[in-house]
PDB file of C-alpha atoms and ligand atoms in Angstrom:
ATOM      1  CA  MET A1084      23.047 130.879 114.259  1.00 57.00           C
ATOM      2  CA  SER A1085      26.241 129.683 112.630  1.00 64.00           C
ATOM      3  CA  ARG A1086      27.932 126.401 113.510  1.00 66.00           C
ATOM      4  CA  LYS A1087      30.888 128.404 114.850  1.00 68.00           C
ATOM      5  CA  THR A1088      28.631 130.322 117.340  1.00 62.00           C
ATOM      6  CA  ILE A1089      27.020 127.072 118.503  1.00 58.00           C
ATOM      7  CA  LEU A1090      30.462 125.502 118.979  1.00 57.00           C
ATOM      8  CA  ILE A1091      31.775 128.452 120.999  1.00 59.00           C
ATOM      9  CA  ALA A1092      28.583 128.501 123.157  1.00 59.00           C
ATOM     10  CA  LEU A1093      28.904 124.792 123.755  1.00 56.00           C
ATOM     11  CA  THR A1094      32.607 124.951 124.630  1.00 57.00           C
ATOM     12  CA  THR A1095      32.043 127.889 126.995  1.00 57.00           C
ATOM     13  CA  GLY A1096      29.127 126.010 128.627  1.00 52.00           C
ATOM     14  CA  ILE A1097      31.171 122.861 129.149  1.00 56.00           C
ATOM     15  CA  LEU A1098      34.159 124.840 130.428  1.00 53.00           C
ATOM     16  CA  GLY A1099      31.847 126.672 132.867  1.00 50.00           C
ATOM     17  CA  LEU A1100      30.408 123.428 134.114  1.00 51.00           C
ATOM     18  CA  LEU A1101      33.883 121.962 134.586  1.00 49.00           C
ATOM     19  CA  CYS A1102      35.048 125.009 136.490  1.00 45.00           C
ATOM     20  CA  GLY A1103      31.981 124.918 138.706  1.00 47.00           C
ATOM     21  CA  TRP A1104      32.454 121.208 139.428  1.00 50.00           C
ATOM     22  CA  GLY A1105      36.155 121.741 140.197  1.00 47.00           C
ATOM     23  CA  LEU A1106      35.392 124.656 142.520  1.00 47.00           C
ATOM     24  CA  GLY A1107      32.649 122.756 144.254  1.00 44.00           C
ATOM     25  CA  PHE A1108      34.938 119.799 144.699  1.00 43.00           C
ATOM     26  CA  ASN A1109      37.640 122.007 146.253  1.00 41.00           C
ATOM     27  CA  MET A1110      35.241 123.819 148.543  1.00 44.00           C
ATOM     28  CA  ALA A1111      33.387 120.792 149.775  1.00 40.00           C
ATOM     29  CA  PRO A1112      34.001 120.195 153.494  1.00 45.00           C
ATOM     30  CA  THR A1113      36.309 117.193 153.853  1.00 50.00           C
ATOM     31  CA  ASN A1114      36.650 116.941 157.635  1.00 66.00           C
ATOM     32  CA  GLY A1115      33.239 117.850 159.059  1.00 87.00           C
ATOM     33  CA  LEU A1116      32.967 120.967 161.270  1.00 91.00           C
ATOM     34  CA  PRO A1117      36.047 123.140 161.785  1.00 94.00           C
ATOM     35  CA  ILE A1118      37.579 122.338 165.161  1.00 94.00           C
ATOM     36  CA  ARG A1119      37.103 125.943 166.443  1.00 95.00           C
ATOM     37  CA  VAL A1120      33.385 125.694 165.798  1.00 96.00           C
ATOM     38  CA  VAL A1121      33.257 122.436 167.840  1.00 95.00           C
ATOM     39  CA  ALA A1122      35.153 124.214 170.687  1.00 97.00           C
ATOM     40  CA  ASP A1123      32.690 127.135 170.547  1.00 97.00           C
ATOM     41  CA  TYR A1124      29.712 124.734 170.719  1.00 97.00           C
ATOM     42  CA  LEU A1125      31.216 122.927 173.720  1.00 96.00           C
ATOM     43  CA  HIS A1126      32.012 126.184 175.433  1.00 97.00           C
ATOM     44  CA  ALA A1127      28.431 127.415 174.952  1.00 97.00           C
ATOM     45  CA  VAL A1128      26.946 124.222 176.434  1.00 96.00           C
ATOM     46  CA  LEU A1129      29.375 124.131 179.406  1.00 96.00           C
ATOM     47  CA  GLN A1130      28.746 127.802 180.271  1.00 95.00           C
ATOM     48  CA  ALA A1131      24.974 127.380 179.957  1.00 95.00           C
ATOM     49  CA  ASP A1132      25.039 124.404 182.337  1.00 95.00           C
ATOM     50  CA  ARG A1133      27.275 126.158 184.840  1.00 94.00           C
ATOM     51  CA  THR A1134      25.072 129.293 184.830  1.00 93.00           C
ATOM     52  CA  PHE A1135      21.942 127.241 185.187  1.00 94.00           C
ATOM     53  CA  TYR A1136      23.353 125.255 188.142  1.00 94.00           C
ATOM     54  CA  THR A1137      24.492 128.500 189.815  1.00 92.00           C
ATOM     55  CA  GLN A1138      21.221 130.414 189.353  1.00 91.00           C
ATOM     56  CA  HIS A1139      18.530 127.782 189.543  1.00 93.00           C
ATOM     57  CA  VAL A1140      20.044 125.287 191.944  1.00 94.00           C
ATOM     58  CA  VAL A1141      22.622 126.947 194.216  1.00 92.00           C
ATOM     59  CA  GLU A1142      21.109 130.400 194.526  1.00 91.00           C
ATOM     60  CA  ARG A1143      17.537 129.067 194.763  1.00 94.00           C
ATOM     61  CA  MET A1144      18.386 126.489 197.413  1.00 93.00           C
ATOM     62  CA  GLU A1145      20.228 129.119 199.418  1.00 92.00           C
ATOM     63  CA  ALA A1146      17.384 131.699 199.108  1.00 93.00           C
ATOM     64  CA  MET A1147      14.905 129.060 200.237  1.00 93.00           C
ATOM     65  CA  LEU A1148      17.189 128.266 203.195  1.00 94.00           C
ATOM     66  CA  ILE A1149      17.209 124.601 202.210  1.00 94.00           C
ATOM     67  CA  VAL A1150      20.956 123.958 201.671  1.00 94.00           C
ATOM     68  CA  ASN A1151      24.084 125.983 200.894  1.00 94.00           C
ATOM     69  CA  ALA A1152      26.928 125.258 198.488  1.00 94.00           C
ATOM     70  CA  THR A1153      30.205 124.742 200.365  1.00 94.00           C
ATOM     71  CA  GLU A1154      33.660 123.604 199.369  1.00 94.00           C
ATOM     72  CA  LYS A1155      33.618 120.491 201.587  1.00 96.00           C
ATOM     73  CA  TRP A1156      30.260 119.485 200.212  1.00 96.00           C
ATOM     74  CA  ARG A1157      30.837 115.740 200.659  1.00 96.00           C
ATOM     75  CA  GLU A1158      31.563 116.013 204.402  1.00 97.00           C
ATOM     76  CA  ASP A1159      29.152 118.825 205.024  1.00 96.00           C
ATOM     77  CA  ARG A1160      26.421 117.122 202.965  1.00 96.00           C
ATOM     78  CA  THR A1161      25.779 120.391 201.107  1.00 96.00           C
ATOM     79  CA  LEU A1162      25.831 121.354 197.418  1.00 95.00           C
ATOM     80  CA  PRO A1163      29.150 121.531 195.497  1.00 96.00           C
ATOM     81  CA  LEU A1164      30.345 124.979 194.447  1.00 95.00           C
ATOM     82  CA  PRO A1165      29.797 125.689 190.717  1.00 94.00           C
ATOM     83  CA  ALA A1166      33.562 125.244 190.035  1.00 94.00           C
ATOM     84  CA  GLN A1167      33.385 121.857 191.750  1.00 95.00           C
ATOM     85  CA  PHE A1168      30.238 120.813 189.907  1.00 95.00           C
ATOM     86  CA  PHE A1169      32.122 121.668 186.750  1.00 93.00           C
ATOM     87  CA  LYS A1170      35.167 119.608 187.708  1.00 93.00           C
ATOM     88  CA  GLU A1171      33.180 116.603 188.853  1.00 93.00           C
ATOM     89  CA  SER A1172      31.172 116.384 185.650  1.00 91.00           C
ATOM     90  CA  SER A1173      34.401 116.693 183.672  1.00 91.00           C
ATOM     91  CA  ARG A1174      35.767 113.677 185.692  1.00 87.00           C
ATOM     92  CA  GLY A1175      32.681 111.694 184.771  1.00 84.00           C
ATOM     93  CA  LEU A1176      33.462 112.343 181.142  1.00 82.00           C
ATOM     94  CA  GLN A1177      37.108 111.224 181.466  1.00 71.00           C
ATOM     95  CA  VAL A1178      35.960 107.766 182.490  1.00 67.00           C
ATOM     96  CA  ARG A1179      34.157 107.285 179.192  1.00 66.00           C
ATOM     97  CA  GLY A1180      37.205 107.051 176.927  1.00 69.00           C
ATOM     98  CA  LYS A1181      38.443 110.659 177.066  1.00 72.00           C
ATOM     99  CA  PRO A1182      36.713 112.050 173.972  1.00 81.00           C
ATOM    100  CA  PHE A1183      37.749 115.560 174.946  1.00 91.00           C
ATOM    101  CA  ARG A1184      38.778 117.402 178.133  1.00 93.00           C
ATOM    102  CA  TYR A1185      37.964 120.672 179.752  1.00 96.00           C
ATOM    103  CA  ARG A1186      38.801 122.472 182.940  1.00 96.00           C
ATOM    104  CA  LEU A1187      38.942 125.896 184.605  1.00 97.00           C
ATOM    105  CA  ILE A1188      42.453 127.257 184.914  1.00 98.00           C
ATOM    106  CA  SER A1189      43.984 130.352 186.446  1.00 98.00           C
ATOM    107  CA  ILE A1190      47.284 132.162 187.018  1.00 98.00           C
ATOM    108  CA  TRP A1191      46.000 132.748 190.623  1.00 98.00           C
ATOM    109  CA  PRO A1192      44.312 129.440 191.440  1.00 98.00           C
ATOM    110  CA  ILE A1193      42.615 128.684 194.729  1.00 98.00           C
ATOM    111  CA  ASN A1194      43.429 125.050 194.031  1.00 97.00           C
ATOM    112  CA  GLN A1195      46.954 124.346 192.683  1.00 96.00           C
ATOM    113  CA  GLU A1196      45.475 121.602 190.476  1.00 96.00           C
ATOM    114  CA  ASN A1197      44.022 124.387 188.349  1.00 97.00           C
ATOM    115  CA  GLU A1198      47.362 125.910 187.371  1.00 97.00           C
ATOM    116  CA  PRO A1199      48.449 125.899 183.666  1.00 97.00           C
ATOM    117  CA  GLU A1200      50.229 122.608 182.769  1.00 94.00           C
ATOM    118  CA  SER A1201      53.295 124.211 181.208  1.00 95.00           C
ATOM    119  CA  GLU A1202      55.118 127.588 180.659  1.00 97.00           C
ATOM    120  CA  LYS A1203      53.579 127.777 177.186  1.00 96.00           C
ATOM    121  CA  ASP A1204      50.107 127.245 178.619  1.00 97.00           C
ATOM    122  CA  ARG A1205      50.821 129.920 181.190  1.00 98.00           C
ATOM    123  CA  HIS A1206      51.858 132.300 178.462  1.00 97.00           C
ATOM    124  CA  ALA A1207      48.664 131.565 176.469  1.00 97.00           C
ATOM    125  CA  LEU A1208      46.513 132.091 179.570  1.00 98.00           C
ATOM    126  CA  GLU A1209      48.260 135.395 180.281  1.00 98.00           C
ATOM    127  CA  GLN A1210      47.327 136.546 176.804  1.00 97.00           C
ATOM    128  CA  VAL A1211      43.679 135.613 177.492  1.00 98.00           C
ATOM    129  CA  VAL A1212      43.638 137.407 180.818  1.00 98.00           C
ATOM    130  CA  ASN A1213      45.429 140.514 179.538  1.00 97.00           C
ATOM    131  CA  PHE A1214      43.615 140.966 176.266  1.00 97.00           C
ATOM    132  CA  GLY A1215      40.287 139.154 176.778  1.00 96.00           C
ATOM    133  CA  GLU A1216      40.836 137.121 173.622  1.00 95.00           C
ATOM    134  CA  VAL A1217      40.396 133.423 172.959  1.00 98.00           C
ATOM    135  CA  ALA A1218      43.738 131.587 172.583  1.00 98.00           C
ATOM    136  CA  GLU A1219      44.127 128.606 170.231  1.00 97.00           C
ATOM    137  CA  ARG A1220      47.036 126.242 169.512  1.00 97.00           C
ATOM    138  CA  GLU A1221      48.085 122.628 169.015  1.00 97.00           C
ATOM    139  CA  ILE A1222      49.596 120.948 172.069  1.00 96.00           C
ATOM    140  CA  GLU A1223      50.881 117.556 173.067  1.00 93.00           C
ATOM    141  CA  LEU A1224      49.777 115.967 176.325  1.00 90.00           C
ATOM    142  CA  GLU A1225      50.649 112.493 177.533  1.00 87.00           C
ATOM    143  CA  GLY A1226      51.787 111.576 173.960  1.00 90.00           C
ATOM    144  CA  ARG A1227      48.567 112.726 172.279  1.00 90.00           C
ATOM    145  CA  LYS A1228      47.981 115.723 170.111  1.00 94.00           C
ATOM    146  CA  TYR A1229      45.181 118.093 171.055  1.00 95.00           C
ATOM    147  CA  HIS A1230      43.690 121.336 169.776  1.00 97.00           C
ATOM    148  CA  GLN A1231      43.686 123.640 172.805  1.00 98.00           C
ATOM    149  CA  THR A1232      41.216 126.533 173.069  1.00 98.00           C
ATOM    150  CA  ILE A1233      41.261 128.817 176.144  1.00 98.00           C
ATOM    151  CA  PHE A1234      38.201 131.029 176.626  1.00 98.00           C
ATOM    152  CA  PRO A1235      38.224 133.980 179.077  1.00 98.00           C
ATOM    153  CA  ASP A1236      36.358 133.309 182.336  1.00 97.00           C
ATOM    154  CA  ARG A1237      34.932 136.514 183.673  1.00 96.00           C
ATOM    155  CA  ALA A1238      33.745 137.569 187.095  1.00 95.00           C
ATOM    156  CA  VAL A1239      30.107 137.929 185.972  1.00 92.00           C
ATOM    157  CA  SER A1240      28.704 138.404 189.529  1.00 91.00           C
ATOM    158  CA  ARG A1241      29.775 139.818 192.865  1.00 90.00           C
ATOM    159  CA  ALA A1242      29.737 136.305 194.269  1.00 90.00           C
ATOM    160  CA  CYS A1243      32.755 135.304 192.037  1.00 93.00           C
ATOM    161  CA  VAL A1244      34.790 138.291 193.267  1.00 95.00           C
ATOM    162  CA  ASN A1245      33.773 138.089 196.966  1.00 94.00           C
ATOM    163  CA  CYS A1246      34.399 134.383 197.369  1.00 94.00           C
ATOM    164  CA  HIS A1247      37.769 134.390 195.550  1.00 96.00           C
ATOM    165  CA  ASN A1248      39.063 137.550 197.284  1.00 97.00           C
ATOM    166  CA  ALA A1249      38.076 136.139 200.715  1.00 96.00           C
ATOM    167  CA  HIS A1250      39.246 132.510 200.176  1.00 96.00           C
ATOM    168  CA  GLU A1251      42.299 131.616 202.273  1.00 96.00           C
ATOM    169  CA  GLY A1252      43.789 129.597 199.374  1.00 96.00           C
ATOM    170  CA  SER A1253      43.517 132.518 196.850  1.00 97.00           C
ATOM    171  CA  PRO A1254      46.827 134.187 195.960  1.00 97.00           C
ATOM    172  CA  LYS A1255      44.931 137.227 194.533  1.00 98.00           C
ATOM    173  CA  ARG A1256      42.576 139.297 196.626  1.00 97.00           C
ATOM    174  CA  ASP A1257      41.743 142.299 194.491  1.00 98.00           C
ATOM    175  CA  PHE A1258      39.484 140.823 191.800  1.00 98.00           C
ATOM    176  CA  LYS A1259      36.858 143.254 190.567  1.00 97.00           C
ATOM    177  CA  LEU A1260      33.490 142.661 188.836  1.00 96.00           C
ATOM    178  CA  ASN A1261      34.019 141.787 185.155  1.00 96.00           C
ATOM    179  CA  ASP A1262      37.713 140.921 185.560  1.00 97.00           C
ATOM    180  CA  ILE A1263      38.962 137.940 183.701  1.00 98.00           C
ATOM    181  CA  MET A1264      39.642 135.556 186.594  1.00 98.00           C
ATOM    182  CA  GLY A1265      41.012 132.720 184.529  1.00 98.00           C
ATOM    183  CA  GLY A1266      40.216 130.577 181.549  1.00 98.00           C
ATOM    184  CA  LEU A1267      38.089 127.691 180.449  1.00 98.00           C
ATOM    185  CA  GLU A1268      40.394 125.299 178.659  1.00 98.00           C
ATOM    186  CA  ILE A1269      38.979 122.797 176.089  1.00 97.00           C
ATOM    187  CA  LEU A1270      41.167 120.111 174.622  1.00 96.00           C
ATOM    188  CA  ILE A1271      39.934 118.245 171.500  1.00 95.00           C
ATOM    189  CA  PRO A1272      42.016 115.228 170.395  1.00 93.00           C
ATOM    190  CA  LEU A1273      43.402 115.589 166.887  1.00 92.00           C
ATOM    191  CA  GLU A1274      43.777 111.915 165.947  1.00 81.00           C
TER     192      GLU A1274
HETATM  193  C1  LIG L1967      31.598 130.317 197.099  1.00 54.13           C
HETATM  194  C2  LIG L1967      32.884 130.488 196.528  1.00 54.13           C
HETATM  195  C3  LIG L1967      33.096 130.632 195.046  1.00 54.13           C
HETATM  196  C4  LIG L1967      32.349 131.322 194.154  1.00 54.13           C
HETATM  197  C5  LIG L1967      31.067 132.040 194.394  1.00 54.13           C
HETATM  198  C6  LIG L1967      33.048 131.210 192.902  1.00 54.13           C
HETATM  199  N1  LIG L1967      34.178 130.458 192.994  1.00 54.13           N
HETATM  200 FE1  LIG L1967      35.514 130.089 191.590  1.00 54.13          FE
HETATM  201  N2  LIG L1967      36.399 128.676 192.764  1.00 54.13           N
HETATM  202  C7  LIG L1967      36.119 128.508 194.115  1.00 54.13           C
HETATM  203  C8  LIG L1967      36.899 127.402 194.625  1.00 54.13           C
HETATM  204  C9  LIG L1967      36.915 126.884 196.041  1.00 54.13           C
HETATM  205  C10 LIG L1967      37.709 126.913 193.536  1.00 54.13           C
HETATM  206  C11 LIG L1967      38.613 125.786 193.537  1.00 54.13           C
HETATM  207  C12 LIG L1967      37.832 124.528 193.171  1.00 54.13           C
HETATM  208  C13 LIG L1967      38.725 123.293 193.048  1.00 54.13           C
HETATM  209  O1  LIG L1967      39.007 122.692 194.066  1.00 54.13           O
HETATM  210  O2  LIG L1967      39.162 123.017 191.930  1.00 54.13           O
HETATM  211  C14 LIG L1967      37.327 127.778 192.384  1.00 54.13           C
HETATM  212  C15 LIG L1967      37.897 127.690 191.138  1.00 54.13           C
HETATM  213  C16 LIG L1967      37.758 128.611 190.161  1.00 54.13           C
HETATM  214  C17 LIG L1967      38.586 128.697 188.960  1.00 54.13           C
HETATM  215  C18 LIG L1967      39.747 127.769 188.627  1.00 54.13           C
HETATM  216  C19 LIG L1967      41.049 128.373 189.255  1.00 54.13           C
HETATM  217  C20 LIG L1967      41.091 128.345 190.755  1.00 54.13           C
HETATM  218  O3  LIG L1967      40.951 129.441 191.356  1.00 54.13           O
HETATM  219  O4  LIG L1967      41.297 127.285 191.356  1.00 54.13           O
HETATM  220  C21 LIG L1967      38.104 129.742 188.201  1.00 54.13           C
HETATM  221  C22 LIG L1967      38.660 130.233 186.872  1.00 54.13           C
HETATM  222  C23 LIG L1967      37.012 130.271 188.924  1.00 54.13           C
HETATM  223  N3  LIG L1967      36.792 129.552 190.097  1.00 54.13           N
HETATM  224  C24 LIG L1967      36.193 131.338 188.462  1.00 54.13           C
HETATM  225  C25 LIG L1967      35.044 131.735 189.090  1.00 54.13           C
HETATM  226  C26 LIG L1967      34.033 132.600 188.486  1.00 54.13           C
HETATM  227  C27 LIG L1967      34.178 133.317 187.145  1.00 54.13           C
HETATM  228  C28 LIG L1967      33.007 132.699 189.394  1.00 54.13           C
HETATM  229  C29 LIG L1967      31.701 133.410 189.232  1.00 54.13           C
HETATM  230  C30 LIG L1967      30.898 133.054 188.047  1.00 54.13           C
HETATM  231  C31 LIG L1967      33.364 131.876 190.557  1.00 54.13           C
HETATM  232  N4  LIG L1967      34.585 131.328 190.304  1.00 54.13           N
HETATM  233  C32 LIG L1967      32.594 131.779 191.667  1.00 54.13           C
HETATM  234  C33 LIG L1967      35.233 129.267 194.852  1.00 54.13           C
HETATM  235  C34 LIG L1967      34.250 130.077 194.325  1.00 54.13           C
END
């Protein structure tokens, strides 16, 4: 092998190494997990807990004729409805320094507290309800920046539809099975 060939091989090798190092450096994660992945993980955990509570606590207790879930659960000394269980646990989290927030929202809420916060939020929620897609954007709330993700919340059982359609506070009475009834909003602080 001539000295020229060795030189070319060496230069190519070193250039290749440098390129690889540069690429690796650029591609290395700098900020941990992408924020959408975090939102997806939170969504999965929240939904799993809500489903478990509904199926293995509420439905089981009712079937065994032990106790029902009712809206005025504190006064009635019954179980909270799944939507209330969800809200109460979210309140518990707020107390611990507001790491992130989540809530159920709807264009047709039984409880006015669950309306979208702004016109823009309402618009985002309408997209979610009409197209069944997840909506994502940056928002500002009480002077803080958040990444907002709204996941579709579907009527997965007859119970969802029956209760909402019959509820005196519900502005919509023609929900059908599998309809998107609202959204699960997750806010992750950006600072
Ligand atoms: C037994 C009655 C009942 C059942 C069953 C029920 N809900 Fe609700 N839901 C309520 C009540 C009452 C509220 C309002 C809770 C509050 O005070 O924030 C609510 C709140 C909600 C909200 C927030 C907007 C609003 O209407 O205030 C969504 C979204 C929602 N429910 C979806 C569902 C879905 C999806 C299911 C089935 C998986 C379901 N609900 C099952 C009674 C029910």
